[in-house]
Short mmCIF file of C-alpha atoms in Angstrom, two decimals:
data_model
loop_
_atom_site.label_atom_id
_atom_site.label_comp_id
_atom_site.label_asym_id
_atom_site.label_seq_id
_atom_site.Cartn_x
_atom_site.Cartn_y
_atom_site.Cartn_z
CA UNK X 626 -1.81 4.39 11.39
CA UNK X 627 -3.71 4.75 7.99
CA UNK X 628 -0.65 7.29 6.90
CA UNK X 629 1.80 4.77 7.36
CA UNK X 630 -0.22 1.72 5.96
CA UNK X 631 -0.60 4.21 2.78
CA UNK X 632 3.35 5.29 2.59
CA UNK X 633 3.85 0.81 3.25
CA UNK X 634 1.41 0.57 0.02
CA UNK X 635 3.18 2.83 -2.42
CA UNK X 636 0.81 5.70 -2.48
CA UNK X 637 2.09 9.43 -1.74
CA UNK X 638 1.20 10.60 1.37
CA UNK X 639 1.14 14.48 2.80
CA UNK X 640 2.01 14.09 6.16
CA UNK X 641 1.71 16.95 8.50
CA UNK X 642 3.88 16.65 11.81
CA UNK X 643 3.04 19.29 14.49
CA UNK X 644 4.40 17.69 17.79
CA UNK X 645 6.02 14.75 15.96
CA UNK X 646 9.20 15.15 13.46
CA UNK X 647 9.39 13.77 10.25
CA UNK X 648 13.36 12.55 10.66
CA UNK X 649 11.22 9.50 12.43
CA UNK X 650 8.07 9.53 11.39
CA UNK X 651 8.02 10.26 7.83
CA UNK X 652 7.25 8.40 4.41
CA UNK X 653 10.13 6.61 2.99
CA UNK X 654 8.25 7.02 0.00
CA UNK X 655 10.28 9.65 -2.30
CA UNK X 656 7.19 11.37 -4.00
CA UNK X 657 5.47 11.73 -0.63
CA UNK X 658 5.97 14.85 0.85
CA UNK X 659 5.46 16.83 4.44
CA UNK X 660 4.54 19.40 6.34
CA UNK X 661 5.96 21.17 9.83
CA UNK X 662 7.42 23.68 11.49
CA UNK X 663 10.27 24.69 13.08
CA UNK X 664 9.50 25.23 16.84
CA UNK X 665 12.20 24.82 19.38
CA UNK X 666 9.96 22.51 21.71
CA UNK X 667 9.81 19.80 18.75
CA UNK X 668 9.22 16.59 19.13
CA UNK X 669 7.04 16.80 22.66
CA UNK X 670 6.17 13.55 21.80
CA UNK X 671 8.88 11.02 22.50
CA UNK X 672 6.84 7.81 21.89
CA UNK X 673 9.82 5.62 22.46
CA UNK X 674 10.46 6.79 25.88
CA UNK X 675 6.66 6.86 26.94
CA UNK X 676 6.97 10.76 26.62
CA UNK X 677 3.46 11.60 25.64
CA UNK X 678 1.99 15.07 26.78
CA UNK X 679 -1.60 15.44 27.21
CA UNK X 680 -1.59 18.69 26.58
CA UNK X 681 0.79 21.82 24.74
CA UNK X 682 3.89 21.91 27.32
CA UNK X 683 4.16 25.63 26.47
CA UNK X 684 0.83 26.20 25.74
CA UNK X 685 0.40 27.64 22.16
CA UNK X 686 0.02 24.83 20.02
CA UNK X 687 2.46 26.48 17.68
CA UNK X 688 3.76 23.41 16.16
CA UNK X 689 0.64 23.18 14.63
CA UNK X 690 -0.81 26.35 14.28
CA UNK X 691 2.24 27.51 12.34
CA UNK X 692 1.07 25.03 9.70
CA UNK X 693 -0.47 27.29 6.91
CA UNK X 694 -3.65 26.06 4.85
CA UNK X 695 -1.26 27.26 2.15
CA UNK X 696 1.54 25.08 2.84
CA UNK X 697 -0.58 22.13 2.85
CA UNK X 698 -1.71 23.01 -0.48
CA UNK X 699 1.64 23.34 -2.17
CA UNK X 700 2.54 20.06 -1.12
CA UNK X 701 -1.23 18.58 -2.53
CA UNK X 702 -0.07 20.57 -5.74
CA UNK X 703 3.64 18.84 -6.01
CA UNK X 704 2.16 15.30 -5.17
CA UNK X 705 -0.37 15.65 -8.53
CA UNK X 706 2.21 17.57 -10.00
CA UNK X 707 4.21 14.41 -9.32
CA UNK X 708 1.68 11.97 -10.65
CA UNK X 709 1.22 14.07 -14.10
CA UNK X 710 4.43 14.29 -15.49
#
């Protein structure tokens, strides 16, 4: 919601997509950036079917777990990076 109200104003977003994929999801904004990661079982979620697990079909959570602090970061750093030069 709030992400895609943000990307709809003009502001750069970070968005992070564990069971969701940013080919559909994402910003359309070009200075907004993302976060994922490859795991065979993406998307899960398949809103537009009514495919919505309630819980990790394989039961890791990888999708998101394989999101680094670190990763997240990088992209923070390119967004002000971004704004600054």
């Amino acid at each position: 919601g709030l992400y895609h109200l943000a990307d709809l104003a003009g502001a750069r977003t970070i968005g992070i997509f564990g069971p969701n994929i940013s080919t559909k999801w994402g910003s359309i904004n070009p200075q907004s950036r993302i976060v994922e990661s490859s795991v065979s079982c993406r998307p899960c979620i398949q809103q537009h079917i009514g495919k919505v697990p309630q819980e990790c079909p394989i039961g890791t959570v990888e999708c998101l777990t394989k999101i680094s602090v670190e990763s997240v970061l990088n992209q923070i750093e390119n967004v002000i990076e971004i704004k600054y030069s």
